[in-house]
Amino acid sequence: MAGLELLSDQGYRVDGRRAGELRKIQARMGVFAQADGSAYIEQGNTKALAVVYGPHEGMGQGWTQGSQLKGARGRHMQDRERKTGGFVLEIRGSRARALPDRALVNCQYSSATFSTGERKRRPHGDRKSCEMGLQLRQTFEAAILTQLHPRSQIDIYVQVLQADGGTYAACVNAATLAVLDAGIPMRDFVCACSAGFVDGTALADLSHVEEAAGGPQLALALLPASGQIALLEMDARLHEDHLERVLEAAAQAARDVHTLLDRVVRQHVREASILLGD
Amino acid sequence: MAAGFKTVEPLEYYRRFLKENCRPDGRELGEFRTTTVNIGSISTADGSALVKLGNTTVICGVKAEFAAPSTDAPDKGYVVPNVDLPPLCSSRFRSGPPGEEAQVASQFIADVIENSQIIQKEDLCISPGKLVWVLYCDLICLDYDGNILDACTFALLAALKNVQLPEVTINEETALAEVNLKKKSYLNIRTHPVATSFAVFDDTLLIVDPTGEEEHLATGTLTIVMDEEGKLCCLHKPGGSGLTGAKLQDCMSRAVTRHKEVKKLMDEVIKSMKPK
């Protein structure tokens, strides 16, 4: 069987796209009722959803639900919990984690066990998920105006339901929409896209097949208005002469994503204002 | 004004509604929230379903893998359910190992699968003593607004109905399994268990399909799982206030009606999925 041709002579990729073409993106905001902000995005076959809770008081190890405690103390806590209709605060040094001058951004990445071709044994807590969580946190700390919410915590949870390449980018895009849905002030949109390099051409928005082929891959998170890069990560070897082109392809793709996300946000706001009767 | 009263005295607020035989979201005491189901959206999973019961959203993905059967049951496959209540579905859950509620829900689903015989484990056998299918059913709650057990049961049922397993033959010479991805067949679902949950208020009043707030204020909960012949598969009443036998009978008749509603919805969805 001949090797899979990632870029044909006519310039078409495996799924029929051109080199710089993005996959079809569909996004929706405000999909979940429990969360402060939520969003769902589909980039081709990659489906990711992001949920934001916050800004709220820093929850370290201190918060418990009374029902989890045993014995008489547990019953007492349960009654208190029932009357207050929520949490019972047990101060156990939870304040220690909150920062005095800005908000703490906490990101967690989880990918469903059925999201990949082979079943994933550990949906979260493994190295890759921790790394992704850290990258997301670093990306969003650059964009969210954390100085406006001192001593509080913003939780961003991202869940990947189906992974078909470009999971980091989909997560960042979904999280941007979710943070906007929650009304948390940001410096700018954060738009992300992946890029690769095959046969002297830079490809934008890699699918799983293209990622698995083993060529160089670049993940870029951009703040479009200022053109500043929030996060840049590259795997595999790439000659420095080609870096410029790949970076430009990724940046252009991120700007295209920005146009799309901007439209989604405006549409959502328009719908919300119609419902409010303005 | 009403919102202030609700925060200060949630129980009194609810009692006012219950006295008029209705609930704050406008439902009657015996009415379920709008149920929507979407089948087959995750193409990496062998079967998937997304169920929304009002705001409660549960997604179920089924992945099939090979396994060696145990020696005391050489012709039986495995169905392994797992319910995950991640911190994204509600602020009451924290990240880390599965909490109490998730474990109870996982065990409940395992019991439902076992008791209702939704799939005959013998159907999952490929080669007795050597190779069987194991179906990993992973249920993730995406939005928690009460009544998680009903949503999980329905999602599981819908996902299993959507599972297509490829044909597997054992090559005699090499003793290796050969998978024919082109020939896929649906699972043989023998029964359709449907769960109906109730919440008990003030030790007397029963309401169906409690939301998150109602579950919190309730003094007890009850879940009944019925299948189509009116057979009781599972009855889950974890403590809480006592119930008389008569009340239990009322609950069971409501469960039978609910089964019909859910079956109708499922048939519609399956029919719309079939290629025309």
XYZ file of C-alpha atoms in Angstrom:
554
model
C 0.000 0.000 0.000
C 1.458 3.342 -1.013
C 2.031 5.908 1.708
C -0.752 8.394 2.286
C -0.202 11.488 0.188
C -0.776 14.468 2.417
C -0.590 16.973 -0.399
C -1.447 15.985 -3.937
C 0.176 17.464 -7.030
C -2.838 19.677 -7.629
C -2.496 21.049 -4.128
C -5.332 19.146 -2.445
C -5.038 17.604 1.001
C -6.409 14.270 2.172
C -9.860 15.688 2.934
C -9.973 17.831 -0.189
C -8.959 21.120 1.368
C -6.404 23.563 0.030
C -3.185 24.215 1.921
C -4.346 27.262 3.850
C -7.990 26.291 4.191
C -9.627 25.799 7.571
C -12.097 23.058 8.370
C -15.727 23.952 8.832
C -16.224 25.660 12.168
C -19.532 25.767 13.983
C -19.801 27.282 17.413
C -22.498 28.088 19.934
C -22.385 30.028 23.180
C -24.433 29.679 26.316
C -25.209 25.987 25.958
C -25.268 24.977 29.609
C -27.435 26.357 32.350
C -25.366 25.511 35.423
C -22.189 27.270 34.370
C -21.500 30.988 34.333
C -20.289 30.724 30.758
C -20.214 27.892 28.270
C -19.516 27.271 24.615
C -19.392 24.397 22.164
C -17.266 24.314 19.051
C -16.885 21.898 16.156
C -13.814 22.249 13.953
C -14.335 19.653 11.287
C -14.766 16.470 13.331
C -13.094 17.795 16.456
C -15.775 18.565 19.013
C -14.879 20.461 22.150
C -16.841 22.208 24.813
C -15.687 24.699 27.391
C -17.308 25.713 30.634
C -16.355 28.639 32.849
C -17.162 29.109 36.496
C -16.244 32.409 38.038
C -14.987 34.707 39.132
C -15.769 33.205 42.503
C -14.108 32.957 45.855
C -10.940 30.926 45.790
C -11.856 27.336 46.475
C -8.854 25.481 47.697
C -9.289 22.398 49.813
C -11.670 24.188 52.107
C -15.085 23.696 50.578
C -17.030 20.574 51.308
C -20.531 19.393 50.983
C -21.940 18.559 54.394
C -23.301 15.264 53.145
C -19.793 13.951 52.615
C -18.907 14.221 56.281
C -19.809 11.298 58.481
C -21.497 11.036 61.841
C -23.112 13.707 63.965
C -21.034 16.450 62.442
C -22.154 15.277 59.027
C -25.827 15.447 59.982
C -25.379 18.894 61.471
C -23.632 20.056 58.336
C -26.367 18.511 56.219
C -29.070 20.510 58.006
C -27.079 23.696 57.648
C -26.452 22.843 54.035
C -30.118 22.260 53.388
C -31.095 25.563 54.926
C -28.487 27.509 53.027
C -29.217 25.507 49.914
C -25.600 25.090 48.983
C -22.138 24.704 50.323
C -20.994 24.679 53.890
C -17.712 26.448 54.371
C -15.039 24.649 56.284
C -12.072 26.923 56.400
C -8.994 24.826 56.085
C -6.507 27.243 54.628
C -8.362 27.683 51.356
C -7.581 31.386 51.350
C -3.914 30.618 50.969
C -4.290 29.887 47.256
C -5.953 33.146 46.303
C -3.676 35.871 44.970
C -3.964 39.310 46.581
C -3.679 41.421 43.451
C -5.258 39.361 40.675
C -7.530 36.444 39.894
C -6.297 32.890 39.808
C -7.013 31.157 36.520
C -7.471 27.417 36.849
C -7.801 25.311 33.710
C -8.578 21.674 33.390
C -8.479 19.683 30.202
C -10.296 16.404 29.896
C -10.809 14.296 26.833
C -13.519 11.667 26.820
C -12.476 8.033 26.692
C -14.417 7.626 23.466
C -12.942 10.685 21.805
C -10.084 8.958 20.033
C -9.931 5.934 17.757
C -8.338 3.831 20.492
C -10.113 4.055 23.827
C -8.272 6.350 26.223
C -7.806 4.731 29.603
C -7.430 7.899 31.663
C -9.637 10.815 30.700
C -7.836 13.265 32.944
C -4.927 13.389 35.335
C -2.436 11.907 32.913
C 0.584 13.813 31.704
C -0.825 14.981 28.401
C -3.987 16.364 30.022
C -1.981 18.141 32.702
C 0.263 19.675 30.065
C -2.730 20.848 28.058
C -4.309 22.296 31.177
C -1.145 24.187 31.947
C -0.883 25.498 28.386
C -4.481 26.671 28.476
C -3.872 28.384 31.781
C -0.826 30.180 30.448
C -2.742 31.229 27.343
C -5.651 32.648 29.257
C -3.613 34.342 31.929
C -2.187 36.404 29.109
C -5.606 37.408 27.843
C -7.922 37.745 30.837
C -7.722 41.030 32.744
C -7.007 39.314 36.029
C -6.200 42.571 37.845
C -9.899 43.391 37.887
C -10.767 40.429 40.114
C -8.268 40.160 42.948
C -8.513 37.294 45.421
C -10.894 35.354 43.218
C -10.674 32.296 41.052
C -11.782 31.646 37.501
C -12.229 27.979 36.551
C -12.109 26.966 32.912
C -12.999 23.354 32.177
C -12.564 22.001 28.687
C -13.961 18.680 27.557
C -13.077 17.126 24.218
C -15.824 14.840 22.954
C -14.258 13.860 19.659
C -10.629 14.393 18.706
C -9.712 14.680 15.054
C -6.604 16.824 15.214
C -6.215 20.386 16.400
C -7.562 19.693 19.885
C -5.526 22.472 21.510
C -6.833 24.992 19.001
C -10.429 23.865 19.413
C -10.099 24.047 23.198
C -8.690 27.561 23.111
C -11.394 28.761 20.726
C -14.141 27.168 22.809
C -12.674 28.586 26.015
C -12.529 32.092 24.515
C -16.222 31.946 23.708
C -17.029 30.527 27.130
C -15.088 33.272 28.923
C -16.908 35.870 26.822
C -20.214 34.186 27.626
C -19.384 34.431 31.324
C -18.790 38.158 30.940
C -15.218 38.038 32.179
C -13.242 40.950 30.706
C -10.518 39.966 28.275
C -7.836 41.952 26.522
C -8.815 40.495 23.175
C -10.119 37.279 21.618
C -7.720 34.368 21.814
C -7.799 32.479 18.551
C -5.748 29.387 17.958
C -4.853 27.210 15.041
C -2.404 24.474 14.221
C -0.108 24.390 11.217
C 2.244 21.921 9.590
C 4.768 21.704 6.804
C 4.659 19.180 3.952
C 6.515 19.217 0.635
C 7.589 22.798 0.972
C 4.050 24.033 1.673
C 2.674 25.209 4.972
C -0.669 23.575 5.859
C -3.157 25.194 8.223
C -5.524 23.403 10.612
C -4.204 19.861 10.667
C -6.527 16.903 10.963
C -5.629 13.738 12.847
C -4.314 11.975 9.755
C -1.954 14.855 9.003
C -0.801 15.073 12.619
C -0.130 11.354 12.826
C 2.056 11.486 9.719
C 4.848 12.825 11.914
C 5.803 16.051 10.205
C 6.517 19.296 12.043
C 3.496 20.759 13.810
C 2.974 24.205 15.207
C 0.252 25.303 17.618
C -0.330 29.030 17.783
C -2.609 31.091 20.007
C -2.961 34.662 18.845
C -4.577 37.851 20.113
C -5.761 39.082 16.703
C -6.243 42.802 17.251
C -2.717 43.441 18.451
C -1.176 40.521 16.598
C 0.478 39.330 19.790
C 1.262 35.689 20.277
C -0.069 34.218 23.520
C 1.341 30.748 23.061
C 3.516 29.094 20.445
C 4.492 25.465 20.533
C 6.272 23.410 17.925
C 6.950 19.671 17.612
C 9.408 17.821 15.391
C 12.203 19.366 13.368
C 11.722 22.300 11.085
C 14.389 24.285 9.273
C 14.572 27.898 10.448
C 14.092 29.143 6.878
C 10.631 27.618 6.821
C 9.509 28.855 10.231
C 8.400 32.233 8.880
C 6.041 30.642 6.363
C 4.502 28.165 8.782
C 4.039 30.881 11.378
C 2.381 33.121 8.811
C 0.033 30.304 7.747
C -0.961 29.658 11.354
C -1.421 33.386 12.041
C -3.593 33.858 8.979
C -5.703 30.848 9.969
C -6.067 32.240 13.488
C -7.249 35.545 12.064
C -9.822 33.688 9.958
C -10.976 31.906 13.108
C -11.276 35.296 14.768
C -13.618 36.559 12.039
C -15.802 33.542 12.594
C -15.839 33.722 16.393
C -16.580 37.433 16.217
C -19.623 36.680 14.096
C -20.759 33.986 16.536
C -20.500 36.351 19.493
C -22.393 39.117 17.728
C -25.105 36.687 16.699
C -25.419 35.428 20.257
C -25.659 38.939 21.680
C -28.266 39.856 19.089
C -30.360 36.810 20.005
C -30.006 37.508 23.710
C -31.075 41.129 23.302
C -34.090 40.089 21.238
C -35.120 37.740 24.043
C -34.699 40.541 26.560
C -36.944 42.655 24.427
C -34.548 45.494 23.675
C -38.900 40.102 45.840
C -39.649 36.494 45.031
C -35.987 35.870 44.325
C -35.057 37.244 47.738
C -37.605 35.031 49.465
C -36.339 32.044 47.496
C -32.774 32.588 48.687
C -33.692 33.096 52.321
C -36.327 30.400 52.717
C -36.116 27.987 49.776
C -38.227 25.319 51.441
C -41.098 27.685 52.238
C -40.910 29.044 48.701
C -41.339 25.537 47.316
C -44.130 24.679 49.733
C -46.147 27.607 48.448
C -46.005 26.156 44.945
C -46.607 22.582 46.000
C -49.767 23.622 47.815
C -51.175 24.683 44.447
C -50.059 21.360 42.949
C -47.460 22.843 40.661
C -43.770 23.709 40.651
C -41.789 26.922 40.091
C -40.887 25.979 36.522
C -44.566 25.563 35.710
C -44.672 21.797 35.654
C -47.267 19.632 37.339
C -46.185 17.223 40.025
C -46.251 14.279 37.660
C -44.782 15.950 34.619
C -41.347 15.344 33.151
C -39.151 18.020 31.643
C -38.696 18.153 27.887
C -36.592 15.190 26.820
C -34.437 15.379 23.696
C -32.098 12.724 22.392
C -29.439 12.855 19.704
C -27.930 9.591 18.493
C -24.678 8.824 16.746
C -22.987 12.210 16.886
C -19.561 10.969 18.023
C -18.049 9.093 15.111
C -14.949 7.911 17.000
C -17.181 5.949 19.360
C -18.850 2.754 18.242
C -22.157 4.071 19.542
C -23.071 7.364 21.132
C -26.065 9.279 22.404
C -26.689 12.667 23.947
C -29.744 13.032 26.187
C -31.135 16.288 27.547
C -33.725 16.127 30.294
C -34.571 19.803 30.709
C -31.144 21.228 31.525
C -29.553 17.972 32.641
C -27.299 16.813 29.812
C -25.625 13.399 29.672
C -23.546 12.016 26.827
C -22.827 8.304 26.506
C -20.102 6.856 24.334
C -19.666 3.123 23.797
C -16.350 1.678 22.692
C -15.983 -2.013 21.867
C -12.721 -3.833 22.420
C -11.503 -7.397 22.464
C -10.884 -9.263 25.676
C -10.254 -12.754 26.924
C -13.240 -14.160 28.804
C -12.960 -15.315 32.386
C -12.531 -19.026 32.991
C -15.816 -19.452 34.843
C -17.816 -17.791 32.051
C -15.996 -18.594 28.820
C -18.839 -17.582 26.529
C -19.828 -14.319 28.151
C -18.704 -10.873 27.101
C -18.543 -7.822 29.352
C -20.452 -4.569 29.569
C -18.545 -2.062 31.689
C -20.376 1.174 32.532
C -18.798 4.244 34.078
C -20.517 7.457 35.084
C -18.363 10.560 35.301
C -19.564 13.691 37.064
C -16.806 16.159 36.187
C -16.449 19.580 37.805
C -17.648 21.150 34.585
C -21.202 19.961 35.055
C -21.758 21.724 38.336
C -19.824 23.726 40.896
C -20.554 21.121 43.550
C -18.092 18.625 42.071
C -14.370 18.987 42.384
C -11.700 17.465 40.195
C -9.955 14.349 41.400
C -11.023 10.751 41.921
C -14.732 9.958 41.386
C -16.836 11.228 44.242
C -19.566 9.384 46.083
C -22.341 10.385 43.741
C -20.492 9.305 40.613
C -19.679 5.931 42.113
C -23.261 5.361 43.214
C -24.486 6.262 39.746
C -21.958 3.906 38.119
C -23.057 1.071 40.369
C -26.705 1.840 39.669
C -26.151 1.642 35.919
C -24.214 -1.595 36.339
C -27.145 -3.021 38.315
C -29.642 -1.930 35.667
C -27.604 -3.608 32.930
C -27.284 -6.777 34.958
C -30.882 -6.992 36.174
C -32.685 -6.002 33.018
C -30.579 -8.231 30.766
C -30.512 -5.457 28.204
C -27.880 -7.432 26.319
C -27.326 -11.158 26.619
C -23.658 -11.470 27.449
C -23.542 -14.562 25.267
C -24.240 -12.336 22.247
C -20.899 -10.674 22.844
C -18.962 -13.905 22.500
C -16.801 -14.301 19.399
C -14.959 -17.493 20.194
C -15.794 -19.286 23.469
C -12.866 -19.390 25.831
C -10.685 -17.243 23.594
C -12.190 -13.954 22.485
C -15.146 -11.876 23.545
C -16.302 -8.289 23.108
C -16.131 -5.877 25.989
C -18.338 -2.804 25.699
C -17.040 0.163 27.643
C -19.970 2.520 28.210
C -18.747 5.886 29.403
C -21.373 8.358 30.531
C -20.304 11.935 31.061
C -22.617 14.460 32.623
C -22.176 17.802 30.905
C -24.761 19.792 32.817
C -26.134 18.762 36.200
C -29.657 19.879 36.994
C -31.012 16.933 38.936
C -32.327 13.511 37.937
C -29.036 12.181 36.716
C -30.074 8.527 36.936
C -32.933 8.839 34.461
C -30.797 10.700 31.977
C -27.946 8.178 32.296
C -30.221 5.173 31.797
C -31.801 6.707 28.734
C -28.435 7.734 27.278
C -27.078 4.249 27.826
C -30.057 2.636 26.133
C -29.916 4.998 23.163
C -26.156 4.543 22.748
C -26.399 0.753 22.889
C -29.092 0.811 20.235
C -26.696 2.794 18.092
C -23.697 0.455 18.498
C -22.583 -1.393 15.403
C -20.095 -4.196 15.850
C -18.012 -5.442 12.917
C -17.969 -9.093 12.025
C -15.037 -10.988 13.518
C -13.792 -14.370 12.367
C -10.968 -16.381 13.835
C -8.481 -17.509 11.228
C -7.834 -21.208 11.911
C -4.244 -21.210 10.689
C -2.902 -18.173 12.475
C -5.446 -18.227 15.368
C -5.730 -14.449 14.962
C -8.926 -12.479 14.793
C -9.847 -10.941 11.480
C -12.098 -7.955 11.658
C -14.308 -7.156 8.717
C -15.108 -3.470 9.093
C -17.349 -3.460 6.069
C -19.860 -5.817 7.624
C -21.354 -4.278 10.734
C -24.405 -5.349 12.641
C -26.445 -3.769 15.390
C -26.555 -5.215 18.866
C -29.498 -7.325 19.894
C -31.180 -5.205 22.556
C -33.562 -7.472 24.386
C -35.268 -5.143 26.816
C -35.651 -1.397 27.100
C -35.291 -0.365 30.724
C -36.463 3.143 31.495
C -35.829 4.873 34.806
C -38.244 7.203 36.557
C -37.060 9.216 39.530
C -39.123 10.774 42.260
C -38.297 13.122 45.078
C -40.119 13.046 48.396
C -41.048 16.337 49.992
C -41.921 16.730 53.651
C -42.288 12.951 53.978
C -45.565 12.994 52.069
C -45.530 14.617 48.670
C -43.996 12.882 45.662
C -42.776 14.818 42.655
C -41.462 13.355 39.440
C -38.189 14.313 37.720
C -36.695 16.632 40.347
C -34.440 19.471 39.270
C -31.187 20.185 41.097
C -32.816 22.550 43.578
C -35.688 20.178 44.246
C -33.289 17.297 44.896
C -31.500 19.464 47.393
C -34.657 20.308 49.324
C -36.117 16.820 49.162
C -36.217 14.535 52.169
C -35.832 11.398 50.095
C -35.502 10.072 46.557
C -36.774 7.014 44.733
C -35.874 5.606 41.339
C -37.848 2.880 39.584
C -36.602 1.104 36.481
C -39.252 -0.599 34.370
C -39.095 -2.508 31.141
C -41.762 -2.975 28.521
C -43.731 -5.857 29.975
C -44.295 -3.876 33.143
C -41.518 -5.820 34.776
C -39.612 -4.102 37.522
C -35.868 -4.190 36.880
C -34.570 -2.113 39.712
C -35.889 -0.121 42.637
C -33.472 2.306 44.214
C -34.524 3.999 47.403
C -31.432 5.152 49.294
C -32.782 5.925 52.751
C -34.671 9.156 53.226
C -38.269 9.435 54.438
C -40.443 6.350 54.515
C -43.098 5.569 51.904
C -46.299 3.601 52.210
C -47.046 0.706 49.924
C -49.897 2.624 48.273
C -47.601 5.516 47.349
C -45.141 3.046 45.903
C -47.883 1.599 43.706
C -48.684 5.106 42.407
C -45.046 5.573 41.560
C -44.947 2.323 39.661
C -47.959 3.234 37.535
C -46.296 6.568 36.742
C -43.152 4.665 35.796
C -45.144 2.515 33.378
C -46.550 5.630 31.656
C -43.092 7.141 31.467
C -41.802 3.984 29.828
C -44.331 4.398 27.032
C -43.335 8.038 26.517
C -39.642 7.208 26.328
C -40.169 4.205 24.070
C -42.114 6.359 21.651
C -39.365 8.959 21.567
C -36.695 6.316 21.023
C -38.594 4.679 18.166
C -39.041 8.040 16.468
C -35.355 8.817 16.713
C -34.264 5.384 15.494
C -36.670 5.610 12.596
C -35.364 9.028 11.594
C -31.826 7.662 11.646
C -32.472 4.799 9.249
C -31.305 5.643 5.708
C -34.300 6.131 3.497
